[in-house]
CSV table of C-alpha atoms and ligand atoms in Angstrom, one decimal:
chain,number,residue,atom,x,y,z
A,1430,MET,CA,41.9,-4.9,-17.9
A,1431,LEU,CA,39.7,-6.3,-15.2
A,1432,LEU,CA,37.1,-3.9,-13.8
A,1433,ILE,CA,36.0,-4.7,-10.3
A,1434,THR,CA,33.0,-2.9,-8.9
A,1435,GLU,CA,32.9,-2.5,-5.1
A,1436,PRO,CA,29.7,-3.8,-3.6
A,1437,SER,CA,29.0,-0.4,-2.0
A,1438,ALA,CA,29.2,1.2,-5.4
A,1439,MET,CA,26.5,-1.1,-6.9
A,1440,LYS,CA,23.1,0.5,-6.9
A,1441,ALA,CA,20.3,-1.7,-5.3
A,1442,ILE,CA,17.2,-2.1,-7.5
A,1443,PRO,CA,14.3,0.0,-6.0
A,1444,LEU,CA,11.4,-2.0,-4.7
A,1445,LEU,CA,9.1,0.0,-7.0
A,1446,GLU,CA,9.9,2.2,-9.9
A,1447,LEU,CA,7.5,4.3,-12.0
A,1448,LYS,CA,8.8,5.6,-15.3
A,1449,LYS,CA,6.7,8.2,-17.2
A,1450,LEU,CA,3.4,6.8,-15.8
A,1451,SER,CA,0.3,8.3,-17.5
A,1452,ALA,CA,-3.1,7.0,-16.6
A,1453,PHE,CA,-6.5,7.4,-18.2
A,1454,TYR,CA,-10.2,7.1,-17.3
A,1455,GLY,CA,-11.8,6.6,-20.7
A,1456,SER,CA,-10.4,9.4,-22.8
A,1457,ALA,CA,-9.6,11.6,-19.8
A,1458,GLN,CA,-6.0,11.7,-18.8
A,1459,ALA,CA,-5.5,11.8,-15.0
A,1460,LEU,CA,-1.7,11.3,-14.7
A,1461,PHE,CA,1.1,12.9,-16.8
A,1462,GLU,CA,4.4,11.0,-17.0
A,1463,LEU,CA,5.1,10.5,-13.3
A,1464,SER,CA,8.5,9.0,-12.5
A,1465,PHE,CA,9.7,8.1,-9.0
A,1466,CYS,CA,11.2,5.2,-7.1
A,1467,LEU,CA,10.5,3.7,-3.7
A,1468,ASP,CA,13.2,1.7,-1.9
A,1469,GLN,CA,12.8,-1.4,0.3
A,1470,GLY,CA,11.7,-0.4,3.8
A,1471,GLU,CA,10.9,3.2,2.8
A,1472,VAL,CA,7.7,5.1,3.7
A,1473,LEU,CA,7.0,7.4,0.8
A,1474,ALA,CA,4.1,9.9,0.8
A,1475,LEU,CA,2.3,11.3,-2.2
A,1476,VAL,CA,0.9,14.6,-1.1
A,1477,GLY,CA,-1.6,16.8,-2.9
A,1478,PRO,CA,-5.1,18.4,-2.9
A,1479,ASN,CA,-8.3,16.8,-4.1
A,1480,GLY,CA,-8.1,15.5,-7.7
A,1481,ALA,CA,-4.3,15.8,-7.8
A,1482,GLY,CA,-4.0,12.1,-8.9
A,1483,LYS,CA,-2.8,10.5,-5.7
A,1484,SER,CA,-5.4,7.7,-5.7
A,1485,THR,CA,-5.0,7.2,-9.4
A,1486,THR,CA,-1.3,6.6,-8.9
A,1487,LEU,CA,-1.9,3.9,-6.3
A,1488,LYS,CA,-4.7,2.4,-8.5
A,1489,SER,CA,-2.5,2.3,-11.6
A,1490,ILE,CA,0.1,0.2,-9.7
A,1491,VAL,CA,-2.5,-2.5,-9.0
A,1492,SER,CA,-4.1,-2.0,-12.4
A,1493,TRP,CA,-7.4,-0.6,-11.2
A,1494,VAL,CA,-7.5,2.2,-13.9
A,1495,ASP,CA,-8.9,1.9,-17.4
A,1496,ARG,CA,-5.5,2.2,-19.0
A,1497,TRP,CA,-2.0,3.3,-18.1
A,1498,GLU,CA,1.1,4.0,-20.2
A,1499,GLY,CA,4.8,4.2,-19.3
A,1500,GLU,CA,6.4,1.5,-17.0
A,1501,ILE,CA,5.9,0.2,-13.5
A,1502,PHE,CA,8.6,-2.1,-12.2
A,1503,PHE,CA,8.3,-4.0,-9.0
A,1504,GLN,CA,11.4,-5.8,-7.7
A,1505,GLY,CA,12.9,-5.0,-11.2
A,1506,GLN,CA,10.1,-6.7,-13.1
A,1507,SER,CA,7.5,-5.0,-15.2
A,1508,LEU,CA,3.9,-5.1,-14.1
A,1509,LYS,CA,2.7,-4.3,-17.6
A,1510,SER,CA,0.0,-6.7,-18.8
A,1511,LEU,CA,-0.5,-8.2,-15.4
A,1512,GLN,CA,-4.0,-8.3,-13.9
A,1513,SER,CA,-4.8,-7.1,-10.4
A,1514,HIS,CA,-4.8,-10.5,-8.8
A,1515,GLN,CA,-1.4,-11.3,-10.3
A,1516,ILE,CA,0.0,-8.0,-9.0
A,1517,ALA,CA,-1.4,-8.9,-5.5
A,1518,ALA,CA,0.3,-12.3,-5.8
A,1519,ARG,CA,3.6,-10.5,-6.4
A,1520,GLY,CA,3.1,-8.9,-2.9
A,1521,ILE,CA,1.4,-5.5,-3.4
A,1522,ALA,CA,-1.7,-4.7,-1.3
A,1523,LEU,CA,-3.9,-1.7,-1.8
A,1524,VAL,CA,-6.0,-0.4,1.1
A,1525,PRO,CA,-8.5,1.8,-0.8
A,1526,GLU,CA,-10.0,5.0,0.5
A,1527,ASP,CA,-13.5,3.4,0.7
A,1528,ARG,CA,-12.8,0.8,3.3
A,1529,ARG,CA,-13.9,-2.5,1.9
A,1530,ILE,CA,-14.7,-4.5,5.0
A,1531,PHE,CA,-17.3,-7.3,5.3
A,1532,THR,CA,-19.8,-5.5,7.5
A,1533,SER,CA,-21.8,-8.6,8.5
A,1534,LEU,CA,-18.7,-10.5,9.6
A,1535,SER,CA,-16.9,-10.1,12.9
A,1536,VAL,CA,-13.6,-8.2,13.2
A,1537,GLU,CA,-11.9,-11.6,13.7
A,1538,GLU,CA,-13.5,-13.1,10.6
A,1539,ASN,CA,-12.5,-10.1,8.5
A,1540,LEU,CA,-8.9,-10.5,9.7
A,1541,ASP,CA,-9.1,-14.2,8.9
A,1542,ILE,CA,-10.0,-13.4,5.3
A,1543,GLY,CA,-6.5,-11.7,4.9
A,1544,ARG,CA,-4.9,-14.9,6.0
A,1545,GLN,CA,-7.2,-17.1,3.8
A,1546,VAL,CA,-6.5,-15.1,0.7
A,1547,LEU,CA,-2.8,-15.7,1.2
A,1548,ARG,CA,-3.4,-19.4,1.8
A,1549,GLN,CA,-5.5,-19.8,-1.3
A,1550,LYS,CA,-2.9,-18.0,-3.4
A,1551,ARG,CA,-0.2,-20.3,-2.0
A,1552,ASP,CA,-2.3,-23.4,-2.7
A,1553,ARG,CA,-2.8,-22.3,-6.3
A,1554,GLY,CA,0.9,-21.6,-6.7
A,1555,LEU,CA,0.2,-17.9,-7.3
A,1556,VAL,CA,2.6,-16.8,-4.6
A,1557,VAL,CA,6.3,-17.6,-5.0
A,1558,GLU,CA,7.5,-18.2,-1.4
A,1559,ARG,CA,9.8,-15.4,-0.6
A,1560,GLU,CA,12.1,-14.7,2.2
A,1561,HIS,CA,10.9,-12.0,4.5
A,1562,THR,CA,12.7,-9.0,3.4
A,1563,ASN,CA,11.6,-6.9,6.3
A,1564,LYS,CA,14.4,-5.9,8.5
A,1565,GLY,CA,13.2,-7.7,11.6
A,1566,GLY,CA,11.8,-10.7,9.6
A,1567,GLN,CA,8.4,-9.5,10.8
A,1568,ALA,CA,5.5,-11.7,9.8
A,1569,TRP,CA,2.1,-10.0,10.2
A,1570,ASP,CA,0.2,-12.7,12.1
A,1571,LEU,CA,-2.8,-12.0,14.4
A,1572,ASP,CA,-0.7,-11.1,17.4
A,1573,ALA,CA,1.5,-8.7,15.4
A,1574,VAL,CA,-1.4,-6.8,13.9
A,1575,LEU,CA,-3.2,-6.6,17.3
A,1576,THR,CA,0.0,-5.1,18.7
A,1577,LEU,CA,-0.1,-2.5,16.0
A,1578,PHE,CA,-3.8,-1.8,16.5
A,1579,PRO,CA,-4.6,-2.8,20.2
A,1580,ALA,CA,-8.2,-1.4,19.9
A,1581,LEU,CA,-9.1,-4.2,17.5
A,1582,GLY,CA,-8.2,-6.8,20.2
A,1583,SER,CA,-11.1,-5.7,22.4
A,1584,MET,CA,-13.7,-6.0,19.6
A,1585,LEU,CA,-12.7,-9.2,17.8
A,1586,LYS,CA,-16.3,-10.7,18.1
A,1587,ARG,CA,-18.0,-7.4,17.1
A,1588,PRO,CA,-19.7,-7.2,13.7
A,1589,ALA,CA,-17.4,-5.0,11.6
A,1590,GLY,CA,-20.4,-2.9,10.5
A,1591,GLN,CA,-20.8,-1.6,14.0
A,1592,MET,CA,-17.3,-0.1,14.1
A,1593,SER,CA,-16.6,3.6,13.6
A,1594,GLY,CA,-15.0,4.8,10.3
A,1595,GLY,CA,-11.6,5.0,11.9
A,1596,GLU,CA,-11.8,1.6,13.4
A,1597,GLN,CA,-12.9,0.2,10.0
A,1598,GLN,CA,-9.8,1.8,8.5
A,1599,MET,CA,-7.6,0.1,11.1
A,1600,LEU,CA,-9.2,-3.2,10.3
A,1601,THR,CA,-8.7,-2.8,6.6
A,1602,ILE,CA,-5.0,-2.1,7.1
A,1603,ALA,CA,-4.6,-5.0,9.5
A,1604,ARG,CA,-6.4,-7.4,7.1
A,1605,ALA,CA,-4.1,-6.3,4.2
A,1606,LEU,CA,-1.0,-6.8,6.4
A,1607,MET,CA,-2.1,-10.4,7.2
A,1608,GLY,CA,-1.6,-11.1,3.4
A,1609,GLN,CA,2.1,-10.4,4.1
A,1610,PRO,CA,2.5,-7.7,1.5
A,1611,LEU,CA,6.0,-6.6,0.4
A,1612,LEU,CA,4.5,-3.2,-0.5
A,1613,LEU,CA,1.5,-1.7,1.2
A,1614,LEU,CA,-0.4,1.1,-0.6
A,1615,LEU,CA,-2.4,3.2,1.7
A,1616,ASP,CA,-5.0,5.6,0.2
A,1617,GLU,CA,-5.7,8.5,2.5
A,1618,PRO,CA,-5.8,6.6,5.8
A,1619,SER,CA,-6.4,9.7,7.8
A,1620,GLU,CA,-9.4,10.9,5.7
A,1621,GLY,CA,-12.6,11.3,7.7
A,1622,VAL,CA,-11.1,9.8,10.8
A,1623,ALA,CA,-11.3,11.2,14.3
A,1624,PRO,CA,-8.1,13.0,15.5
A,1625,LYS,CA,-7.4,10.4,18.2
A,1626,ILE,CA,-7.5,7.6,15.6
A,1627,VAL,CA,-5.3,9.5,13.3
A,1628,GLU,CA,-2.8,9.6,16.1
A,1629,HIS,CA,-3.1,5.8,16.6
A,1630,MET,CA,-2.7,5.4,12.8
A,1631,ALA,CA,0.5,7.4,12.8
A,1632,GLN,CA,1.9,5.3,15.6
A,1633,ALA,CA,1.0,2.1,13.8
A,1634,ILE,CA,2.6,3.3,10.5
A,1635,LEU,CA,5.8,4.2,12.5
A,1636,ALA,CA,5.8,0.7,14.0
A,1637,MET,CA,5.3,-0.9,10.6
A,1638,LYS,CA,8.2,1.2,9.3
A,1639,GLN,CA,10.3,0.1,12.3
A,1640,ALA,CA,9.5,-3.5,11.2
A,1641,GLY,CA,10.8,-2.8,7.7
A,1642,GLN,CA,7.4,-2.6,6.0
A,1643,SER,CA,7.6,-0.7,2.7
A,1644,ILE,CA,4.7,1.7,2.3
A,1645,LEU,CA,3.5,4.1,-0.4
A,1646,ILE,CA,0.8,6.4,1.1
A,1647,SER,CA,-1.5,9.0,-0.4
A,1648,GLU,CA,-2.4,11.9,1.9
A,1649,GLN,CA,-3.7,15.4,1.9
A,1650,ASN,CA,-2.7,15.9,5.6
A,1651,ARG,CA,0.8,17.3,5.5
A,1652,TYR,CA,1.3,17.1,9.3
A,1653,PHE,CA,0.5,13.4,9.2
A,1654,CYS,CA,3.0,12.9,6.4
A,1655,ASP,CA,5.7,14.9,8.3
A,1656,ALA,CA,5.2,12.6,11.2
A,1657,ILE,CA,5.4,9.3,9.3
A,1658,ALA,CA,7.1,9.6,5.9
A,1659,ASP,CA,10.8,9.2,5.1
A,1660,ARG,CA,10.1,11.3,1.9
A,1661,GLN,CA,7.3,13.2,0.3
A,1662,LEU,CA,6.4,13.8,-3.3
A,1663,HIS,CA,4.0,16.6,-4.3
A,1664,LEU,CA,1.3,16.0,-6.9
A,1665,LEU,CA,-0.8,18.7,-8.6
A,1666,GLN,CA,-3.2,18.1,-11.5
A,1667,GLY,CA,-1.7,14.7,-12.3
A,1668,CYS,CA,2.0,16.0,-12.4
A,1669,LEU,CA,4.8,15.8,-9.8
A,1670,VAL,CA,5.7,19.4,-8.8
B,2524,ATP,P1,-8.9,12.8,-3.7
B,2524,ATP,O1,-8.1,13.2,-2.5
B,2524,ATP,O2,-10.1,13.6,-4.0
B,2524,ATP,O3,-9.1,11.3,-3.8
B,2524,ATP,P2,-6.8,12.4,-5.6
B,2524,ATP,O4,-5.5,13.2,-5.5
B,2524,ATP,O5,-6.7,11.0,-5.1
B,2524,ATP,O6,-7.9,13.1,-5.0
B,2524,ATP,P3,-7.7,11.1,-8.0
B,2524,ATP,O7,-8.9,10.5,-7.3
B,2524,ATP,O8,-6.6,10.3,-8.4
B,2524,ATP,O9,-7.2,12.3,-7.1
B,2524,ATP,O10,-8.3,11.9,-9.3
B,2524,ATP,C1,-7.4,12.4,-10.3
B,2524,ATP,C2,-8.3,12.9,-11.5
B,2524,ATP,O11,-8.9,11.7,-12.1
B,2524,ATP,C3,-9.4,13.8,-11.1
B,2524,ATP,O12,-9.5,14.8,-12.1
B,2524,ATP,C4,-10.6,12.9,-11.0
B,2524,ATP,O13,-11.8,13.7,-11.3
B,2524,ATP,C5,-10.3,11.9,-12.0
B,2524,ATP,N1,-11.0,10.6,-11.7
B,2524,ATP,C6,-10.7,9.9,-10.6
B,2524,ATP,N2,-11.5,8.7,-10.6
B,2524,ATP,C7,-12.1,8.7,-11.8
B,2524,ATP,C8,-13.1,7.8,-12.4
B,2524,ATP,N3,-13.4,6.7,-11.9
B,2524,ATP,N4,-13.6,8.2,-13.6
B,2524,ATP,C9,-13.2,9.4,-14.2
B,2524,ATP,N5,-12.4,10.3,-13.7
B,2524,ATP,C10,-11.8,9.9,-12.5
């Protein structure tokens, strides 16, 4: 008998899938068997108090922890045994909580680094050219990131060290986007940022979502998550609750 599966009945592979992820700092266990998926184009928020394991989850995905166990699949392929730069080349970008900008370089030069990193990876054959899977075929070039964060446009020549914390946060996100990530990991983007900038940040994330950008975000601010996330997962003491 011939079995024919209707296309609508076939389940799409999630963009990201964590299966029983545990993570460790030395002998201390920070995550306990987390399992969840993130679909293409989804904005998923990990919500929880200090020390819940939000950052550790994001860091595990890019192999920034001492050791992790379980499985992490990206586009159906295991990330196990890959190093951070190889994971970045697959299309995952982490914007860490401690904004890592080059303070002596201008805003424009910082943004250009995002573009150069992508170019170097392409030159070294580390990036497999991929079709833009974003809904609108959005490529994050300078114009596109300045549309997301208009405030950066008026300070392109300014040394990045002279920006406020919130402006630096916008710059770090914009720079990461210029590397054309398939998945953006945002670690507490609203942390320590003025309310007005938090509002801009929420607008920018909604616009990214509109463009089809997939985002996994760690946040303590539930109101912020309510405004921007398709779905929220709650973490407490390294476990999903
Ligand atoms: P926060 O909002 O404070 O960043 P979080 O939910 O992101 O909290 P994590 O930073 O992931 O939580 O921390 C989870 C656990 O791992 C905590 O118990 C923390 O003390 C521990 N931890 C985090 N980083 C390290 C590290 N570098 N070395 C040892 N333990 C760590």
